[in-house]
Short mmCIF file of C-alpha atoms and ligand atoms in Angstrom, two decimals:
data_model
loop_
_atom_site.label_atom_id
_atom_site.label_comp_id
_atom_site.label_asym_id
_atom_site.label_seq_id
_atom_site.Cartn_x
_atom_site.Cartn_y
_atom_site.Cartn_z
CA UNK A 1 0.24 -5.57 -22.63
CA UNK A 2 -2.36 -3.66 -21.16
CA UNK A 3 -6.04 -3.78 -22.46
CA UNK A 4 -8.07 -0.72 -22.77
CA UNK A 5 -11.19 -0.54 -20.75
CA UNK A 6 -13.25 -0.02 -23.80
CA UNK A 7 -11.77 -3.59 -25.08
CA UNK A 8 -13.23 -5.29 -21.91
CA UNK A 9 -16.86 -6.80 -22.34
CA UNK A 10 -19.47 -4.47 -20.97
CA UNK A 11 -20.18 -5.05 -17.17
CA UNK A 12 -23.28 -7.17 -18.08
CA UNK A 13 -21.26 -9.39 -20.46
CA UNK A 14 -18.92 -9.56 -17.40
CA UNK A 15 -21.87 -10.76 -15.26
CA UNK A 16 -23.09 -13.37 -17.59
CA UNK A 17 -19.73 -14.68 -18.24
CA UNK A 18 -18.97 -14.90 -14.43
CA UNK A 19 -22.04 -16.56 -13.88
CA UNK A 20 -21.23 -19.40 -16.67
CA UNK A 21 -17.80 -19.67 -14.95
CA UNK A 22 -19.16 -20.51 -11.62
CA UNK A 23 -21.80 -22.81 -13.14
CA UNK A 24 -19.98 -24.92 -15.24
CA UNK A 25 -16.99 -24.96 -12.63
CA UNK A 26 -19.75 -26.08 -9.78
CA UNK A 27 -20.98 -28.72 -11.89
CA UNK A 28 -17.47 -30.15 -12.71
CA UNK A 29 -16.40 -30.04 -9.31
CA UNK A 30 -19.74 -32.19 -8.17
CA UNK A 31 -18.66 -34.50 -10.93
CA UNK A 32 -15.27 -35.03 -9.67
CA UNK A 33 -16.23 -35.12 -5.95
CA UNK A 34 -19.35 -37.14 -6.22
CA UNK A 35 -18.30 -39.27 -9.09
CA UNK A 36 -15.07 -40.52 -7.96
CA UNK A 37 -14.88 -44.10 -8.90
CA UNK A 38 -13.65 -46.58 -6.53
CA UNK A 39 -10.71 -47.51 -8.55
CA UNK A 40 -9.03 -44.17 -10.35
CA UNK A 41 -7.55 -45.25 -13.62
CA UNK A 42 -4.40 -42.81 -14.43
CA UNK A 43 -1.84 -42.13 -16.89
CA UNK A 44 1.27 -39.81 -16.95
CA UNK A 45 2.29 -37.06 -18.84
CA UNK A 46 5.64 -35.14 -18.39
CA UNK A 47 7.13 -37.42 -15.91
CA UNK A 48 5.81 -40.78 -14.16
CA UNK A 49 4.67 -38.85 -11.26
CA UNK A 50 2.77 -36.21 -13.32
CA UNK A 51 -0.67 -38.11 -13.36
CA UNK A 52 -3.82 -37.66 -15.13
CA UNK A 53 -6.90 -39.38 -13.69
CA UNK A 54 -9.71 -40.58 -15.92
CA UNK A 55 -11.95 -38.01 -13.82
CA UNK A 56 -9.50 -35.07 -15.03
CA UNK A 57 -10.38 -35.99 -18.73
CA UNK A 58 -14.26 -36.45 -17.67
CA UNK A 59 -14.33 -33.30 -15.92
CA UNK A 60 -12.69 -31.48 -19.22
CA UNK A 61 -14.79 -32.89 -21.40
CA UNK A 62 -17.83 -31.75 -19.29
CA UNK A 63 -16.49 -28.22 -19.04
CA UNK A 64 -15.88 -27.92 -22.68
CA UNK A 65 -19.26 -29.49 -23.93
CA UNK A 66 -21.07 -26.82 -21.62
CA UNK A 67 -18.92 -23.89 -22.29
CA UNK A 68 -19.16 -24.76 -26.19
CA UNK A 69 -23.27 -25.04 -25.82
CA UNK A 70 -23.43 -21.67 -24.18
CA UNK A 71 -20.74 -19.76 -26.05
CA UNK A 72 -19.73 -21.74 -29.35
CA UNK A 73 -17.97 -18.97 -31.02
CA UNK A 74 -15.30 -18.57 -27.75
CA UNK A 75 -12.16 -20.20 -27.76
CA UNK A 76 -11.27 -23.03 -25.22
CA UNK A 77 -7.82 -24.16 -23.70
CA UNK A 78 -7.82 -26.99 -21.08
CA UNK A 79 -5.15 -28.84 -19.48
CA UNK A 80 -5.95 -32.14 -20.81
CA UNK A 81 -7.07 -31.63 -24.37
CA UNK A 82 -6.91 -30.00 -27.86
CA UNK A 83 -7.36 -26.11 -27.95
CA UNK A 84 -10.56 -25.08 -29.67
CA UNK A 85 -10.11 -21.58 -31.85
CA UNK A 86 -12.94 -19.02 -31.18
CA UNK A 87 -13.78 -15.89 -32.98
CA UNK A 88 -14.81 -13.80 -30.28
CA UNK A 89 -11.48 -12.73 -28.62
CA UNK A 90 -12.65 -14.67 -25.43
CA UNK A 91 -11.04 -18.00 -24.52
CA UNK A 92 -11.90 -20.13 -21.58
CA UNK A 93 -8.89 -21.50 -19.91
CA UNK A 94 -9.77 -24.50 -17.54
CA UNK A 95 -7.93 -26.74 -15.16
CA UNK A 96 -10.59 -29.72 -14.57
CA UNK A 97 -8.97 -30.75 -11.69
CA UNK A 98 -6.05 -28.64 -10.22
CA UNK A 99 -4.26 -30.67 -7.56
CA UNK A 100 -4.53 -33.96 -9.41
CA UNK A 101 -2.13 -35.66 -7.01
CA UNK A 102 -4.13 -34.72 -3.70
CA UNK A 103 -7.33 -35.86 -5.88
CA UNK A 104 -5.46 -39.36 -6.37
CA UNK A 105 -4.57 -39.53 -2.80
CA UNK A 106 -8.07 -38.27 -1.71
CA UNK A 107 -6.62 -35.34 -0.08
CA UNK A 108 -8.94 -31.99 0.31
CA UNK A 109 -6.92 -29.44 -1.60
CA UNK A 110 -7.91 -29.88 -5.00
CA UNK A 111 -10.29 -27.65 -7.24
CA UNK A 112 -11.89 -27.00 -10.67
CA UNK A 113 -10.46 -23.62 -12.19
CA UNK A 114 -12.31 -22.02 -15.00
CA UNK A 115 -11.48 -18.32 -16.51
CA UNK A 116 -12.46 -16.28 -19.50
CA UNK A 117 -9.33 -14.41 -20.90
CA UNK A 118 -8.50 -11.98 -23.54
CA UNK A 119 -5.75 -12.53 -25.88
CA UNK A 120 -4.09 -16.06 -26.54
CA UNK A 121 -3.45 -17.89 -23.11
CA UNK A 122 -0.62 -19.90 -25.11
CA UNK A 123 1.26 -16.51 -25.65
CA UNK A 124 2.89 -14.06 -23.24
CA UNK A 125 -0.01 -11.19 -23.77
CA UNK A 126 -3.31 -12.57 -22.07
CA UNK A 127 -5.54 -11.17 -19.66
CA UNK A 128 -8.60 -12.81 -17.40
CA UNK A 129 -11.75 -11.05 -17.09
CA UNK A 130 -13.74 -13.60 -15.18
CA UNK A 131 -12.77 -16.31 -13.00
CA UNK A 132 -14.01 -19.05 -10.84
CA UNK A 133 -12.37 -21.60 -8.61
CA UNK A 134 -14.41 -24.15 -6.84
CA UNK A 135 -13.49 -26.54 -3.92
CA UNK A 136 -15.76 -29.36 -3.53
CA UNK A 137 -14.22 -30.92 -0.39
CA UNK A 138 -13.90 -27.53 1.25
CA UNK A 139 -17.65 -26.40 -0.27
CA UNK A 140 -16.18 -23.22 -0.98
CA UNK A 141 -15.87 -21.06 -4.16
CA UNK A 142 -13.73 -17.81 -5.00
CA UNK A 143 -14.77 -15.71 -8.06
CA UNK A 144 -13.76 -12.56 -9.68
CA UNK A 145 -14.98 -10.05 -12.53
CA UNK A 146 -12.23 -7.66 -13.65
CA UNK A 147 -12.97 -4.30 -12.27
CA UNK A 148 -15.71 -5.66 -9.92
CA UNK A 149 -13.98 -7.38 -7.09
CA UNK A 150 -13.53 -10.74 -5.52
CA UNK A 151 -15.47 -13.10 -3.40
CA UNK A 152 -15.79 -16.26 -1.63
CA UNK A 153 -18.87 -18.21 -1.53
CA UNK A 154 -19.70 -20.66 1.07
CA UNK A 155 -21.46 -23.40 -1.19
CA UNK A 156 -23.19 -24.67 1.81
CA UNK A 157 -25.09 -21.70 3.12
CA UNK A 158 -24.73 -19.33 -0.10
CA UNK A 159 -22.97 -16.50 1.79
CA UNK A 160 -20.81 -14.19 -0.44
CA UNK A 161 -17.67 -12.72 1.51
CA UNK A 162 -15.97 -9.73 -0.71
CA UNK A 163 -12.12 -10.51 -0.53
CA UNK A 164 -9.21 -8.53 0.38
CA UNK A 165 -5.54 -9.89 0.71
CA UNK A 166 -3.60 -9.84 3.87
CA UNK A 167 -2.04 -6.85 5.16
CA UNK A 168 1.37 -8.60 6.50
CA UNK A 169 4.35 -6.80 4.81
CA UNK A 170 7.13 -8.46 7.16
CA UNK A 171 8.52 -11.26 5.06
CA UNK A 172 9.62 -12.90 8.44
CA UNK A 173 6.02 -13.15 9.70
CA UNK A 174 4.58 -14.12 6.41
CA UNK A 175 2.94 -17.67 5.78
CA UNK A 176 3.92 -18.52 2.14
CA UNK A 177 2.30 -20.89 -0.31
CA UNK A 178 4.65 -22.62 -2.93
CA UNK A 179 4.62 -25.95 -5.20
CA UNK A 180 6.84 -27.73 -6.85
CA UNK A 181 6.94 -29.43 -10.66
CA UNK A 182 7.09 -33.08 -11.37
CA UNK A 183 10.50 -33.19 -13.20
CA UNK A 184 13.61 -34.05 -11.09
CA UNK A 185 16.01 -31.44 -12.15
CA UNK A 186 13.11 -28.88 -11.66
CA UNK A 187 12.59 -29.96 -8.16
CA UNK A 188 16.17 -29.75 -7.29
CA UNK A 189 16.12 -26.21 -8.70
CA UNK A 190 12.84 -25.27 -6.67
CA UNK A 191 14.55 -26.94 -3.31
CA UNK A 192 17.57 -24.62 -4.04
CA UNK A 193 15.07 -21.61 -3.99
CA UNK A 194 13.27 -22.84 -0.73
CA UNK A 195 16.80 -23.02 1.05
CA UNK A 196 16.95 -19.10 0.51
CA UNK A 197 12.96 -18.69 1.58
CA UNK A 198 12.41 -20.98 4.23
CA UNK A 199 14.81 -19.26 6.97
CA UNK A 200 13.58 -15.73 6.04
CA UNK A 201 9.59 -16.40 6.33
CA UNK A 202 6.98 -17.55 9.31
CA UNK A 203 6.48 -20.63 7.54
CA UNK A 204 5.71 -22.45 3.98
CA UNK A 205 2.46 -24.27 3.01
CA UNK A 206 2.97 -26.84 -0.09
CA UNK A 207 -0.83 -27.31 -0.40
CA UNK A 208 -0.52 -28.87 -3.92
CA UNK A 209 -3.19 -26.80 -5.87
CA UNK A 210 -2.22 -23.56 -7.53
CA UNK A 211 -5.41 -22.20 -7.84
CA UNK A 212 -6.60 -22.86 -4.32
CA UNK A 213 -3.25 -21.18 -2.94
CA UNK A 214 -3.93 -18.02 -4.95
CA UNK A 215 -7.32 -17.85 -3.86
CA UNK A 216 -6.23 -18.22 -0.29
CA UNK A 217 -4.02 -15.36 -0.91
CA UNK A 218 -6.80 -13.40 -2.12
CA UNK A 219 -8.64 -14.41 1.18
CA UNK A 220 -5.86 -13.39 3.52
CA UNK A 221 -5.22 -17.25 4.64
CA UNK A 222 -1.74 -17.23 2.98
CA UNK A 223 0.28 -14.08 2.84
CA UNK A 224 1.87 -14.74 -0.41
CA UNK A 225 2.48 -17.39 -2.75
CA UNK A 226 5.25 -18.02 -5.26
CA UNK A 227 5.75 -20.92 -7.81
CA UNK A 228 7.73 -21.63 -11.00
CA UNK A 229 6.31 -23.78 -13.82
CA UNK A 230 2.57 -22.80 -13.87
CA UNK A 231 0.72 -23.50 -16.62
CA UNK A 232 -1.91 -20.77 -17.88
CA UNK A 233 -4.81 -23.31 -16.49
CA UNK A 234 -3.23 -23.23 -13.09
CA UNK A 235 -2.88 -19.23 -12.82
CA UNK A 236 -6.00 -17.81 -15.33
CA UNK A 237 -8.46 -17.66 -12.71
CA UNK A 238 -6.74 -17.50 -9.46
CA UNK A 239 -4.54 -14.42 -10.64
CA UNK A 240 -7.77 -12.59 -11.11
CA UNK A 241 -9.10 -13.39 -7.78
CA UNK A 242 -5.88 -12.02 -6.24
CA UNK A 243 -5.82 -8.79 -8.37
CA UNK A 244 -9.33 -7.93 -7.62
CA UNK A 245 -8.91 -8.71 -3.87
CA UNK A 246 -6.14 -5.78 -3.90
CA UNK A 247 -3.39 -7.99 -4.47
CA UNK A 248 -0.76 -8.26 -7.29
CA UNK A 249 0.46 -11.22 -9.15
CA UNK A 250 3.77 -10.63 -11.25
CA UNK A 251 6.42 -12.49 -12.93
CA UNK A 252 10.19 -12.61 -12.17
CA UNK A 253 10.96 -9.17 -13.53
CA UNK A 254 8.05 -7.51 -11.75
CA UNK A 255 5.56 -7.44 -14.80
CA UNK A 256 3.41 -10.09 -16.20
CA UNK A 257 3.58 -13.67 -14.53
CA UNK A 258 5.13 -16.16 -16.61
CA UNK A 259 5.83 -19.97 -16.57
CA UNK A 260 9.17 -18.68 -15.11
CA UNK A 261 7.88 -17.52 -12.09
CA UNK A 262 4.66 -16.21 -10.58
CA UNK A 263 4.82 -14.22 -7.15
CA UNK A 264 1.20 -12.92 -5.58
CA UNK A 265 0.26 -11.26 -2.53
CA UNK A 266 0.16 -7.86 -1.33
CA UNK A 267 2.21 -5.40 -3.19
CA UNK A 268 4.97 -4.75 -0.42
CA UNK A 269 5.07 -8.21 0.46
CA UNK A 270 5.69 -9.33 -3.12
CA UNK A 271 8.32 -6.61 -3.55
CA UNK A 272 10.35 -8.21 -0.58
CA UNK A 273 9.75 -11.72 -1.60
CA UNK A 274 10.15 -11.66 -5.72
CA UNK A 275 13.76 -10.85 -5.62
CA UNK A 276 14.60 -14.10 -2.99
CA UNK A 277 12.69 -16.33 -5.49
CA UNK A 278 14.28 -15.18 -8.62
CA UNK A 279 17.89 -14.95 -7.82
C1 LIG B 301 -0.44 -28.81 -9.93
C2 LIG B 301 -0.38 -27.35 -9.48
C3 LIG B 301 0.46 -27.03 -8.19
C4 LIG B 301 1.74 -27.68 -8.39
C5 LIG B 301 1.65 -29.23 -9.02
C6 LIG B 301 0.68 -29.24 -10.00
P1 LIG B 301 -2.19 -29.91 -11.49
O1 LIG B 301 -1.40 -28.83 -10.98
O2 LIG B 301 -1.81 -26.64 -8.95
O3 LIG B 301 0.72 -25.69 -7.86
O4 LIG B 301 2.61 -27.37 -7.34
O5 LIG B 301 2.72 -29.54 -9.36
O6 LIG B 301 1.09 -28.64 -11.44
O7 LIG B 301 -0.99 -30.70 -12.28
O8 LIG B 301 -2.48 -30.68 -10.19
O9 LIG B 301 -3.14 -29.41 -12.58
#
């Protein structure tokens, strides 16, 4: 589904939505980074390795409260809590800690991801209009507004750098990001795909945070990324950052990205990679 430009929020509203997304994502990133308790209580979800920490829950509660306070009529969908319906056509889609296992192990690759989308993120036809991904350990943020480009923000210096995806088009010289699910049967299938990919590319990086992977593609620090099993909250902000940096983010048949498969990068490299990962 494509949204006509007259259905998009006006440029000023987009800027306000984008500023709100970055503000609340930075506040949540500060909470999880600086508020990390000595003992990190966890529970599990889809498998006994699919963990959620008390800080995932606290981060999402803070995001929900802040976004509802700022825009009470918008919808809200988060990884950890109940959906909230809205009446404006805009739904906030948040991952309170993307890269939870990295956070649990105190590894640096985790981020807070916040996006405002048109349409229902629980259905097949939705579109992000603003996105913010904040990596507190890297002290970096990546943002995008639909039709207005993407940028990296150095949170220490305030420097803002416009983003462009990398120009590598030769798969054999491409550095490819990917990730794996939490269920053993899914991981076995993903390993079979990896056997096809690994001999044909420069190398693979499994960094553990889809939102960060997608922003690194937009930043030219990964040449492409693919993963199956992503949820809307993993994907919503990062896919906009890639597309606003001149890249493409597609699904298994080349159309909209789906839970079945997401492939991101410059168009030529995605065209070469997609058939390999969707056999
Ligand atoms: C994670 C993703 C990552 C994937 C992990 C996990 P979470 O999200 O960002 O790409 O490989 O299995 O799904 O669960 O940390 O929010």
